[in-house]
PDB file of C-alpha atoms and ligand atoms in Angstrom:
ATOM      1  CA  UNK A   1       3.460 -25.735   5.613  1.00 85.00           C
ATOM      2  CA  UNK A   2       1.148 -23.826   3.300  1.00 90.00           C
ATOM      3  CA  UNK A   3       2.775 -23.383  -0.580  1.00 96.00           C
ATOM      4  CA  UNK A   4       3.473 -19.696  -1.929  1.00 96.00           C
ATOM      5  CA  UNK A   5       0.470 -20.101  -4.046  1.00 97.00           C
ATOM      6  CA  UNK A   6      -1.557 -21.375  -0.710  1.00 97.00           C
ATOM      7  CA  UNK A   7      -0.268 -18.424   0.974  1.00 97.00           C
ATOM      8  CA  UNK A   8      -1.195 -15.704  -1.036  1.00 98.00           C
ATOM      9  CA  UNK A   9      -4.808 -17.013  -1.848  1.00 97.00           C
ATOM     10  CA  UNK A  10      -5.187 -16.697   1.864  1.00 97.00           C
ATOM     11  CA  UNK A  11      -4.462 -12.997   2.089  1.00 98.00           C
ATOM     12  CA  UNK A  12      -6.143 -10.424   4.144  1.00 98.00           C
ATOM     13  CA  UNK A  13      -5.464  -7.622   5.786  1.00 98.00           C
ATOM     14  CA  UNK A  14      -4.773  -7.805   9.817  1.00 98.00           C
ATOM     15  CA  UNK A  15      -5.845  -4.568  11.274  1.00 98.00           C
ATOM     16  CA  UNK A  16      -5.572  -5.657  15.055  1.00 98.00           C
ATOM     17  CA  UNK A  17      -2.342  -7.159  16.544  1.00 98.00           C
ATOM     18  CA  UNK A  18      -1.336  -9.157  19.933  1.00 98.00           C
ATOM     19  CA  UNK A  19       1.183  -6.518  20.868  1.00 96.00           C
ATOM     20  CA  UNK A  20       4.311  -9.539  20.816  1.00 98.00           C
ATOM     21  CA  UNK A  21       6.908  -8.062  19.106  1.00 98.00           C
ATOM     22  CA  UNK A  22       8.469  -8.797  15.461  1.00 98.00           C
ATOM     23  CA  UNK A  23      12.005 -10.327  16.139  1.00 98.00           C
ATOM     24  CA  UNK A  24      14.941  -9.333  14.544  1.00 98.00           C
ATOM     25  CA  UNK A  25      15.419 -12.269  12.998  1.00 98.00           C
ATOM     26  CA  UNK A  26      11.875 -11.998  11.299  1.00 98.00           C
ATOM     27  CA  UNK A  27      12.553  -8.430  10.522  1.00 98.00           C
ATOM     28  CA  UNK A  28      15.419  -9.161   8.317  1.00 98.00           C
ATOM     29  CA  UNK A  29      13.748 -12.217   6.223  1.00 98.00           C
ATOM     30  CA  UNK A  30      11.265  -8.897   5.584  1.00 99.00           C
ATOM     31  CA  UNK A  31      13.630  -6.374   4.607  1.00 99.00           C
ATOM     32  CA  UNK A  32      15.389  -9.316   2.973  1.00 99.00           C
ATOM     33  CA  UNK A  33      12.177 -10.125   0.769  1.00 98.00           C
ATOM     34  CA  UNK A  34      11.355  -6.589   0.057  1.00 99.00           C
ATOM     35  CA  UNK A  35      15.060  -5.681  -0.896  1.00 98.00           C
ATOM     36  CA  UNK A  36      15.048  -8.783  -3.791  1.00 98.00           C
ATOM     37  CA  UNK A  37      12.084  -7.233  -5.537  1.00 98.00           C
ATOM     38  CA  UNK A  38      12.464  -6.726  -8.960  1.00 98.00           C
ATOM     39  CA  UNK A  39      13.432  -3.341 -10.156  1.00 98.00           C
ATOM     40  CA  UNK A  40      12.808  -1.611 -12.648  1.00 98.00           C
ATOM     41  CA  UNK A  41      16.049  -0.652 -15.012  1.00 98.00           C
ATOM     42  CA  UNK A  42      17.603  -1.914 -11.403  1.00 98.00           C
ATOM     43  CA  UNK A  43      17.372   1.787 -10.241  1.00 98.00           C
ATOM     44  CA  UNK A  44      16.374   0.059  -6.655  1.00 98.00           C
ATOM     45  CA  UNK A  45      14.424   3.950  -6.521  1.00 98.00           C
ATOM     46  CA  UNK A  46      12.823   3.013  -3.095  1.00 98.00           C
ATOM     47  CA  UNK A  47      13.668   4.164   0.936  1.00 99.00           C
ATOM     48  CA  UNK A  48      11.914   2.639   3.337  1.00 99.00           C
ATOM     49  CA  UNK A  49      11.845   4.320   6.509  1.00 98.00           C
ATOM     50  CA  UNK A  50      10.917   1.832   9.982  1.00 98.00           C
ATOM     51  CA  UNK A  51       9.252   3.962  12.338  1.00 98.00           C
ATOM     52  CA  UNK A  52      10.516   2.966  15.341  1.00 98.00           C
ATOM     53  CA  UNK A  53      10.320   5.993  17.691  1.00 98.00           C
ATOM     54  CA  UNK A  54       7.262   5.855  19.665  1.00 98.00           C
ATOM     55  CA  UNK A  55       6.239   9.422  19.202  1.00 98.00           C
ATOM     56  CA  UNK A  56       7.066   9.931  15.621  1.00 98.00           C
ATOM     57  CA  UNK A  57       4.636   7.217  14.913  1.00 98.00           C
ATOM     58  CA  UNK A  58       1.402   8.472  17.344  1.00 98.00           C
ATOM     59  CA  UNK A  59       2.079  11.735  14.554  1.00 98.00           C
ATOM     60  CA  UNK A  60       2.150   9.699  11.535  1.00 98.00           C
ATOM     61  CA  UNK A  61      -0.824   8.172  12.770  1.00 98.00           C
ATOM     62  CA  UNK A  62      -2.603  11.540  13.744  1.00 98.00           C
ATOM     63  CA  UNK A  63      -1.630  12.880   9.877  1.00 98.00           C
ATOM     64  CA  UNK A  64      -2.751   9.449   8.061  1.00 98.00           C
ATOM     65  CA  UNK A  65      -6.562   9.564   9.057  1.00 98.00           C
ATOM     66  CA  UNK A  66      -5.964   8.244  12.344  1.00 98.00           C
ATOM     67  CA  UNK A  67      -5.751   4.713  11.746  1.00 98.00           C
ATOM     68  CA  UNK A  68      -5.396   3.040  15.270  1.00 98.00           C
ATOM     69  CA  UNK A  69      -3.615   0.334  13.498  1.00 98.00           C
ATOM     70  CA  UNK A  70      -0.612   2.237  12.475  1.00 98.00           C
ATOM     71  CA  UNK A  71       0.222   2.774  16.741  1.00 98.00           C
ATOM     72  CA  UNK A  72      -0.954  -0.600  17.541  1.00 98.00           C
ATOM     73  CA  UNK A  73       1.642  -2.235  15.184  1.00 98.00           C
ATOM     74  CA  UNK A  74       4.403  -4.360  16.056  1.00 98.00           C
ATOM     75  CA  UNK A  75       6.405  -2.619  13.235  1.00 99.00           C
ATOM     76  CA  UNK A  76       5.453   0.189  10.953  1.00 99.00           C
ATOM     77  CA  UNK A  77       7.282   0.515   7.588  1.00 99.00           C
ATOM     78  CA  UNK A  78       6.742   3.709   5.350  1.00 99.00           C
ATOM     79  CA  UNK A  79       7.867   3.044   1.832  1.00 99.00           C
ATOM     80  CA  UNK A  80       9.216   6.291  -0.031  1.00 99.00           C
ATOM     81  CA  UNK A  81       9.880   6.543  -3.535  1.00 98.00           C
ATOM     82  CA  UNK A  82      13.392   8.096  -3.881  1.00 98.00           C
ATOM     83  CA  UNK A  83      15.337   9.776  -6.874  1.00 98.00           C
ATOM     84  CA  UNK A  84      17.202  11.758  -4.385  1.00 98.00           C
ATOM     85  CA  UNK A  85      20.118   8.507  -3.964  1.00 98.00           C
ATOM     86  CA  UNK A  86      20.559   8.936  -7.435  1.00 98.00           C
ATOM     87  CA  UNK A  87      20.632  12.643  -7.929  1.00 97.00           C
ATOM     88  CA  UNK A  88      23.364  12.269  -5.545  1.00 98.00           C
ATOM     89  CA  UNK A  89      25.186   9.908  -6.695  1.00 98.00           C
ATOM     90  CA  UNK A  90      25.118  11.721 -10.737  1.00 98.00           C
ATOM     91  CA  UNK A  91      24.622  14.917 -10.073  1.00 97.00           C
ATOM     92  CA  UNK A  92      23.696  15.257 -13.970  1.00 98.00           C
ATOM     93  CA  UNK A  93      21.045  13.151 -13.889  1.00 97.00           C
ATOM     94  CA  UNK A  94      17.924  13.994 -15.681  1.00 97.00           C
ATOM     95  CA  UNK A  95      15.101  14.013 -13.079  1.00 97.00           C
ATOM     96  CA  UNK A  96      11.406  15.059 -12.445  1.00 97.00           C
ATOM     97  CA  UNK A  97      10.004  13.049 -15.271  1.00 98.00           C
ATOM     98  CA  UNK A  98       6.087  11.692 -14.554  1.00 98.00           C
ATOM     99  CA  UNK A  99       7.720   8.273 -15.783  1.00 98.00           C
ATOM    100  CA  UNK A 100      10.398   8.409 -12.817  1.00 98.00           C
ATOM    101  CA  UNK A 101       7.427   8.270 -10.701  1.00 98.00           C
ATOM    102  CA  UNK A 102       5.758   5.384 -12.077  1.00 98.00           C
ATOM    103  CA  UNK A 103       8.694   3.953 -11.514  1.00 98.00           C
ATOM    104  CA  UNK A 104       9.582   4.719  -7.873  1.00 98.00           C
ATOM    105  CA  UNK A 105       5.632   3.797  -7.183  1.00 98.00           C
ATOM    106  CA  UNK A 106       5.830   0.354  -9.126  1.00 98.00           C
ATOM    107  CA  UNK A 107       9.557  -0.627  -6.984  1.00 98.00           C
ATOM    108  CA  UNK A 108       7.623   0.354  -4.431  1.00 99.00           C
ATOM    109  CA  UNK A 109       4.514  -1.448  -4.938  1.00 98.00           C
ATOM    110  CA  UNK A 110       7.074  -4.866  -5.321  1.00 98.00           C
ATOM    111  CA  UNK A 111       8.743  -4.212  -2.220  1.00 99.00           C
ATOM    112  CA  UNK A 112       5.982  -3.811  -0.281  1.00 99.00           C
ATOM    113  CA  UNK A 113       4.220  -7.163  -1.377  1.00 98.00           C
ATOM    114  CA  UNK A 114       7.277  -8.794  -1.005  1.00 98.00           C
ATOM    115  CA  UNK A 115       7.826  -7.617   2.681  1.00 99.00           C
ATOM    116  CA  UNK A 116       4.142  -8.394   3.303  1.00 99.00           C
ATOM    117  CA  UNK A 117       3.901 -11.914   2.029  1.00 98.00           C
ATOM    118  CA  UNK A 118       7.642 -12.761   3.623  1.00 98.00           C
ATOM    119  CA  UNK A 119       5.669 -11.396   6.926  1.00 98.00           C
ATOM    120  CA  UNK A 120       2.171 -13.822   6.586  1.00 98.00           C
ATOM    121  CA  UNK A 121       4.376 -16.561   5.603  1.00 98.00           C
ATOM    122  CA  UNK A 122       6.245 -15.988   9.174  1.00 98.00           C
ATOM    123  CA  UNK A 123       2.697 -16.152  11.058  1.00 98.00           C
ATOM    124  CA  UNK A 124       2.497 -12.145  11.150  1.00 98.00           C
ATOM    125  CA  UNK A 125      -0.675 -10.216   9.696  1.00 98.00           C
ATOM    126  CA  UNK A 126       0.162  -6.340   7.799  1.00 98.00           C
ATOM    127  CA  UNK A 127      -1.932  -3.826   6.478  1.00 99.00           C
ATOM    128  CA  UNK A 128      -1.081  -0.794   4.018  1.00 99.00           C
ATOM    129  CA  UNK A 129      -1.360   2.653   4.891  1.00 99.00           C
ATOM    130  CA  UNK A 130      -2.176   4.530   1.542  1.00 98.00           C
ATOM    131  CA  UNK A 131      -3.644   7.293   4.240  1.00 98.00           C
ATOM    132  CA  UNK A 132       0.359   8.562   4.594  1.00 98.00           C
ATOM    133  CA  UNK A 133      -0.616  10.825   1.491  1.00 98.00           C
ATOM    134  CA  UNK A 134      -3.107  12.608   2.608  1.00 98.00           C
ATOM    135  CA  UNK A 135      -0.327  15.138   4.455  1.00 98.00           C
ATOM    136  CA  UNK A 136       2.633  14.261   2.413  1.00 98.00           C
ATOM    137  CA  UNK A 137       4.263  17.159   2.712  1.00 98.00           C
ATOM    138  CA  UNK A 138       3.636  17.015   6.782  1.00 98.00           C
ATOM    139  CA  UNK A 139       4.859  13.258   7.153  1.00 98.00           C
ATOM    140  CA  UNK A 140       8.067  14.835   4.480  1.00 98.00           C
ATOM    141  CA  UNK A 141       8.719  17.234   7.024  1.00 98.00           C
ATOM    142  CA  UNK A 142       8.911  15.121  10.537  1.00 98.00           C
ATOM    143  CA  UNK A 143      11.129  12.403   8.414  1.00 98.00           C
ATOM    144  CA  UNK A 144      13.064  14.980   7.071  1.00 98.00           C
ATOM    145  CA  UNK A 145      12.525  13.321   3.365  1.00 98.00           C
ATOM    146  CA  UNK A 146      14.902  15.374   1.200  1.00 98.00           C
ATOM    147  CA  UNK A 147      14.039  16.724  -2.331  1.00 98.00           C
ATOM    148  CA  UNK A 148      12.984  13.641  -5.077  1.00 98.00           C
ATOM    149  CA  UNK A 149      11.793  11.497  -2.196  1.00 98.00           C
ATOM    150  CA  UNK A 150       7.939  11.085  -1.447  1.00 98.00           C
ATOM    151  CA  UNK A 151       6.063   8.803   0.779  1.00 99.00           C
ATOM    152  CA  UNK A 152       3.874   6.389  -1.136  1.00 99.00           C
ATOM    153  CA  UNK A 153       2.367   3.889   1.547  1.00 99.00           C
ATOM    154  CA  UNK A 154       3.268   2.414   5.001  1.00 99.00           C
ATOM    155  CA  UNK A 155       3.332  -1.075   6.107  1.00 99.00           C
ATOM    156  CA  UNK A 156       1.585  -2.088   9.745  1.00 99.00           C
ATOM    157  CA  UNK A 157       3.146  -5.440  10.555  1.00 99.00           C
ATOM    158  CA  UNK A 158       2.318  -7.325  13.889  1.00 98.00           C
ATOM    159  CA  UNK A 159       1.212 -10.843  15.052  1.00 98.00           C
ATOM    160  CA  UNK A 160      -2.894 -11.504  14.060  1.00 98.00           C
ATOM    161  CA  UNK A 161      -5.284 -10.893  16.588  1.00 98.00           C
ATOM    162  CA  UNK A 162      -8.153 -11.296  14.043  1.00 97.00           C
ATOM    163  CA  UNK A 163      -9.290 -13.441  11.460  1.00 96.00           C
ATOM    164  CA  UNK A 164     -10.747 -11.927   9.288  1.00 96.00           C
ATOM    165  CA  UNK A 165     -12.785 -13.395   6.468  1.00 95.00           C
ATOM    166  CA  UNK A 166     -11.392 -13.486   2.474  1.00 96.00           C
ATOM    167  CA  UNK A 167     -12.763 -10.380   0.519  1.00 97.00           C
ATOM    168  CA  UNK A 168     -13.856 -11.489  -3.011  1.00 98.00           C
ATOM    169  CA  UNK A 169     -12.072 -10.417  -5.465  1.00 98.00           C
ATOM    170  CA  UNK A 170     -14.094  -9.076  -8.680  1.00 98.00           C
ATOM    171  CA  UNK A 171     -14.695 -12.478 -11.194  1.00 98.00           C
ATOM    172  CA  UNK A 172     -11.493 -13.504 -13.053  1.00 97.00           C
ATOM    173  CA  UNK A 173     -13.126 -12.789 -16.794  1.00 96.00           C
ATOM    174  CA  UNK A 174     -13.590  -9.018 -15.663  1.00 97.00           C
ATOM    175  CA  UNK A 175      -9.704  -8.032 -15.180  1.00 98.00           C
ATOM    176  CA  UNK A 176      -8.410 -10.848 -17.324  1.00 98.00           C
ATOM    177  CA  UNK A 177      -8.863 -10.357 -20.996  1.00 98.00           C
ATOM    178  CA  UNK A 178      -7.215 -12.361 -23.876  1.00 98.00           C
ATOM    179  CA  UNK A 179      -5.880 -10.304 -26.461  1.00 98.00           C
ATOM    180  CA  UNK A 180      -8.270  -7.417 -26.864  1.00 98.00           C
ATOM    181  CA  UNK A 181      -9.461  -5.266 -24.196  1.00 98.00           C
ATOM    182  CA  UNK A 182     -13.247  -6.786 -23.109  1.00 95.00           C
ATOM    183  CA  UNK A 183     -16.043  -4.559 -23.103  1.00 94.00           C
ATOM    184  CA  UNK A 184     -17.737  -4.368 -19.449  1.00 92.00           C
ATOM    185  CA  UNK A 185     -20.160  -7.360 -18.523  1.00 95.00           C
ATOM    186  CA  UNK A 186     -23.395  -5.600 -16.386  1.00 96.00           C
ATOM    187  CA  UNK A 187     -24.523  -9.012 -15.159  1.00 97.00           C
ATOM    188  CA  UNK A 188     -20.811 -10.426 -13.623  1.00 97.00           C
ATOM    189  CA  UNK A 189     -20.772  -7.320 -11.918  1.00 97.00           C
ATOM    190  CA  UNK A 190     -24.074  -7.561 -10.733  1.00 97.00           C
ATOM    191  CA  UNK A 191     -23.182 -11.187  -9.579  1.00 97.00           C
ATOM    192  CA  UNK A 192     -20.291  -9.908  -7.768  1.00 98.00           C
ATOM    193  CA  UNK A 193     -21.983  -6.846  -6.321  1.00 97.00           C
ATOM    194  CA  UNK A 194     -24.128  -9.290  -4.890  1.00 97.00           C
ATOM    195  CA  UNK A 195     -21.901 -11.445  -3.306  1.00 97.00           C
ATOM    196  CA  UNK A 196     -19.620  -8.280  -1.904  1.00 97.00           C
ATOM    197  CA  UNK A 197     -23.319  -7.110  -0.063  1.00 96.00           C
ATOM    198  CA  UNK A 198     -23.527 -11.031   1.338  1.00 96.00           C
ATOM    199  CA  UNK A 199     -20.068 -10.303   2.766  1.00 96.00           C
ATOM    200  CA  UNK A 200     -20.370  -6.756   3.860  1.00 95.00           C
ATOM    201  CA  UNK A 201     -23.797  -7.950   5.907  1.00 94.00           C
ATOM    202  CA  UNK A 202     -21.994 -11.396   7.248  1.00 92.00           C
ATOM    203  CA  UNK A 203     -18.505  -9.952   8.626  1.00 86.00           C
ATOM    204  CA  UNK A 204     -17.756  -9.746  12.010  1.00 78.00           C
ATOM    205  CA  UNK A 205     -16.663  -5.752  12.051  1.00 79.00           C
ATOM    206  CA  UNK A 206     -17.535  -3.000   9.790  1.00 82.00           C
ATOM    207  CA  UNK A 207     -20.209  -4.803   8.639  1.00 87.00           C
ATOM    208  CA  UNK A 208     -22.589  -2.791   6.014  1.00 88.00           C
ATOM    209  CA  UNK A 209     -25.343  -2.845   3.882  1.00 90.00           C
ATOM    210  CA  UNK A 210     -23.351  -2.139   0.282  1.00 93.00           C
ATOM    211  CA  UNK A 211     -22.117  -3.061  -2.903  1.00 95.00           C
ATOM    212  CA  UNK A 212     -18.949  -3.070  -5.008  1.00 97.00           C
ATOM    213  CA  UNK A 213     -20.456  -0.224  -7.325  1.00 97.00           C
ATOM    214  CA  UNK A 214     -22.031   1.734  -4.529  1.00 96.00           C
ATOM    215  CA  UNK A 215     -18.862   1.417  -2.461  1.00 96.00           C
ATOM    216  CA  UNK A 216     -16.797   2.791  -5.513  1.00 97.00           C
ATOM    217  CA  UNK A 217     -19.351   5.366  -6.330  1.00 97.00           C
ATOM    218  CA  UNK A 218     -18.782   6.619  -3.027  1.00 96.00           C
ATOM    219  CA  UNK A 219     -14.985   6.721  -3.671  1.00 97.00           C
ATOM    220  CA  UNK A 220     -14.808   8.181  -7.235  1.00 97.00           C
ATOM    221  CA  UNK A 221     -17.710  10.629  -6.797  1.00 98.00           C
ATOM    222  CA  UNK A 222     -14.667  12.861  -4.254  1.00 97.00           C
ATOM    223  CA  UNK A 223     -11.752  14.244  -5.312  1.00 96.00           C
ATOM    224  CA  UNK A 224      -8.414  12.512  -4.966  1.00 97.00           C
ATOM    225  CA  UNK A 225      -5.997  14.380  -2.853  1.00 98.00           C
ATOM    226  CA  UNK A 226      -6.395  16.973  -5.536  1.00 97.00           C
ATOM    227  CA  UNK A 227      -3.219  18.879  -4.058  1.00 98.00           C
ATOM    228  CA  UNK A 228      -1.266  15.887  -5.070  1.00 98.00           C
ATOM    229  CA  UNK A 229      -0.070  17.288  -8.457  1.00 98.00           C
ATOM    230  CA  UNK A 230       1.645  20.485  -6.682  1.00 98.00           C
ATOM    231  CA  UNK A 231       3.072  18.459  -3.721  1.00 98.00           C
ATOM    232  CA  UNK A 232       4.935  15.965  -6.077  1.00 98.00           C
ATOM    233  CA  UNK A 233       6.243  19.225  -8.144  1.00 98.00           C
ATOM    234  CA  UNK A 234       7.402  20.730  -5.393  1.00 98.00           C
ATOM    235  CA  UNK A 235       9.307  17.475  -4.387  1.00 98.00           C
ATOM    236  CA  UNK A 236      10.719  17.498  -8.219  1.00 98.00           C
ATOM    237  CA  UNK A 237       8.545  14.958  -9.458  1.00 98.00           C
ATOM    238  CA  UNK A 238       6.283  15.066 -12.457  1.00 98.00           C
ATOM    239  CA  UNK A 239       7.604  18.314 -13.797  1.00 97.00           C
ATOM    240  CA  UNK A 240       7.421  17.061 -17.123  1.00 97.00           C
TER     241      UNK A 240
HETATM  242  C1  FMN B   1      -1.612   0.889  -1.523  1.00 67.28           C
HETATM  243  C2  FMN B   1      -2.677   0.488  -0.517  1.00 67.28           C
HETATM  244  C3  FMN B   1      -3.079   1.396   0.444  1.00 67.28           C
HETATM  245  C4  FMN B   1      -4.000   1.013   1.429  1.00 67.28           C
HETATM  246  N1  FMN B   1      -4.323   1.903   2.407  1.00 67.28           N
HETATM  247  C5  FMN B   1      -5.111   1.508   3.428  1.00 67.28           C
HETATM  248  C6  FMN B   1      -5.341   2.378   4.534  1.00 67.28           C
HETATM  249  O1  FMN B   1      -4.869   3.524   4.586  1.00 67.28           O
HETATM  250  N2  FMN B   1      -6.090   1.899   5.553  1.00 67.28           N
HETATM  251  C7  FMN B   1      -6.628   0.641   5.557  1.00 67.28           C
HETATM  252  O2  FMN B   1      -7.279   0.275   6.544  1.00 67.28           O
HETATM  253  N3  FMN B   1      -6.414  -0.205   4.527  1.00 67.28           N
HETATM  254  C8  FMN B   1      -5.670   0.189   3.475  1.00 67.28           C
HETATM  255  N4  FMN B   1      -5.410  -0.668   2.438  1.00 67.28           N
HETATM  256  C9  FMN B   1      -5.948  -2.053   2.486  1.00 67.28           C
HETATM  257  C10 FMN B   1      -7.125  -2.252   1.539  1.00 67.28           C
HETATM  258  O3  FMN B   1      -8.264  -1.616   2.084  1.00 67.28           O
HETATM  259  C11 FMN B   1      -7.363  -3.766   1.380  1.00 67.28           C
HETATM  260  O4  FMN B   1      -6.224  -4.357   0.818  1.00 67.28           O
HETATM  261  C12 FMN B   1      -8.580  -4.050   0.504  1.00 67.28           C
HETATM  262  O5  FMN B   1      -9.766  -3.587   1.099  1.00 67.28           O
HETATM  263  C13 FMN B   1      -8.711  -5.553   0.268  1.00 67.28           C
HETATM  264  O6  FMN B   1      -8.835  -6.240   1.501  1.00 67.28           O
HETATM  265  P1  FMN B   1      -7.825  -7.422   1.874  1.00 67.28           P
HETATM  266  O7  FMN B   1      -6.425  -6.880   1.792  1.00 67.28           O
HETATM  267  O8  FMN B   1      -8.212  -7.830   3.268  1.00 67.28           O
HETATM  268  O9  FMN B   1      -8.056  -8.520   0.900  1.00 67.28           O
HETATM  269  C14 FMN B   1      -4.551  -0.298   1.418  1.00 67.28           C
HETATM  270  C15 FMN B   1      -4.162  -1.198   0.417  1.00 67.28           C
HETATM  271  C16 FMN B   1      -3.247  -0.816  -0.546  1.00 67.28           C
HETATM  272  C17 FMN B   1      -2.835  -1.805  -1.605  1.00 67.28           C
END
């Protein structure tokens, strides 16, 4: 049996499942995993919403770019940041701060790993779904998310039927700096755009002709769901 250190070297993302089903059993060491996540001041401020109706989830896909993956899953987990539980629960409580969001989207971020590591170490293969916020507001609607609750990424879960290569990671001394933040170093990155373009031409699908700073360019040079700002307003968030 591979060691939790083992395991999570050996991460990628499965985008193409066998179809068998998750068992409950497995399900539960997931939920299990995701639910023991640290929290921040232990506000737990986190829904996550299993997609189980067949329907519901051919629109989710349809609304987050159409990722066949998100159908083709065994299970499908949407992870929602919620401040609604609480508002409930203290009906005086101070809400729409920008830091209750960081929050919510950090609890989140926890869970989610959690859930997807407890999932590889099972045998099963996930992917995130970031694309859930490009309609937020749509997605809100058909889940009927309530005021103070956003979606912030889904979960595909299903048994591997790829296997895929590791994607390097950008060189260690580039996001690991030792007391002082490190000016940038032209030639690592050059080193590791080079060895992103020798993986980019050698995988098995997708493959491309590119770099790490030409695939980023590509990225930063759009806007980023510029609507965002006004959607998590209107949900209560980030209001000051
Ligand atoms: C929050 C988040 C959202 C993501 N959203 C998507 C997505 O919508 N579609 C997709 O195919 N992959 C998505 N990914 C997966 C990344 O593309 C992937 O993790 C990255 O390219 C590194 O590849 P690896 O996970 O195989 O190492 C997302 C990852 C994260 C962490």
């Amino acid at each position: 049996m591979k060691s939790v250190a083992e395991l999570i070297k050996g991460h990628r993302s499965i985008r193409a499942y066998t179809g068998q089903s998750i068992t409950t059993e497995q399900l539960d060491a997931i939920l299990a995993a995701a639910q023991q996540a640290p929290s921040s001041s232990f506000l737990q401020a986190v829904t996550i919403i299993r997609i189980t109706d067949k329907a519901l989830r051919e629109k989710i896909m349809l609304l987050a770019a159409e990722q066949p993956y998100i159908t083709a899953a065994a299970e499908f987990l949407l992870f929602c940041a919620d401040f609604h539980r609480h508002q409930q629960l203290v009906p005086e409580a101070k809400t729409g701060f920008v830091e209750q969001l960081l929050i919510g989207a950090t609890d989140a971020a926890m869970m989610g790993q959690n859930a997807l590591v407890t999932a590889e170490s099972l045998g099963l293969g996930g992917v995130y779904i970031g694309a859930v916020r490009n309609h937020p507001a749509e997605i809100g609607d058909l889940l009927g998310l309530p005021d103070l609750v956003i979606p912030l990424f889904g979960l595909c879960l299903g048994y591997p039927a790829q296997d895929p290569q590791l994607k390097p990671r950008l060189p260690r001394a580039l996001v690991v700096h030792e007391n002082q933040y490190q000016p940038g170093n032209k030639a690592l990155v050059e080193q590791y755009d080079n060895e992103m373009r020798a993986y980019y031409a050698a995988r098995t699908s997708n493959n491309k002709d590119q770099g790490w700073t030409s695939q980023i360019r590509g990225i930063l040079s759009k806007e980023a769901r510029p609507f965002m700002l006004d959607y998590l307003q209107q949900k209560g968030f980030c209001k000051k």
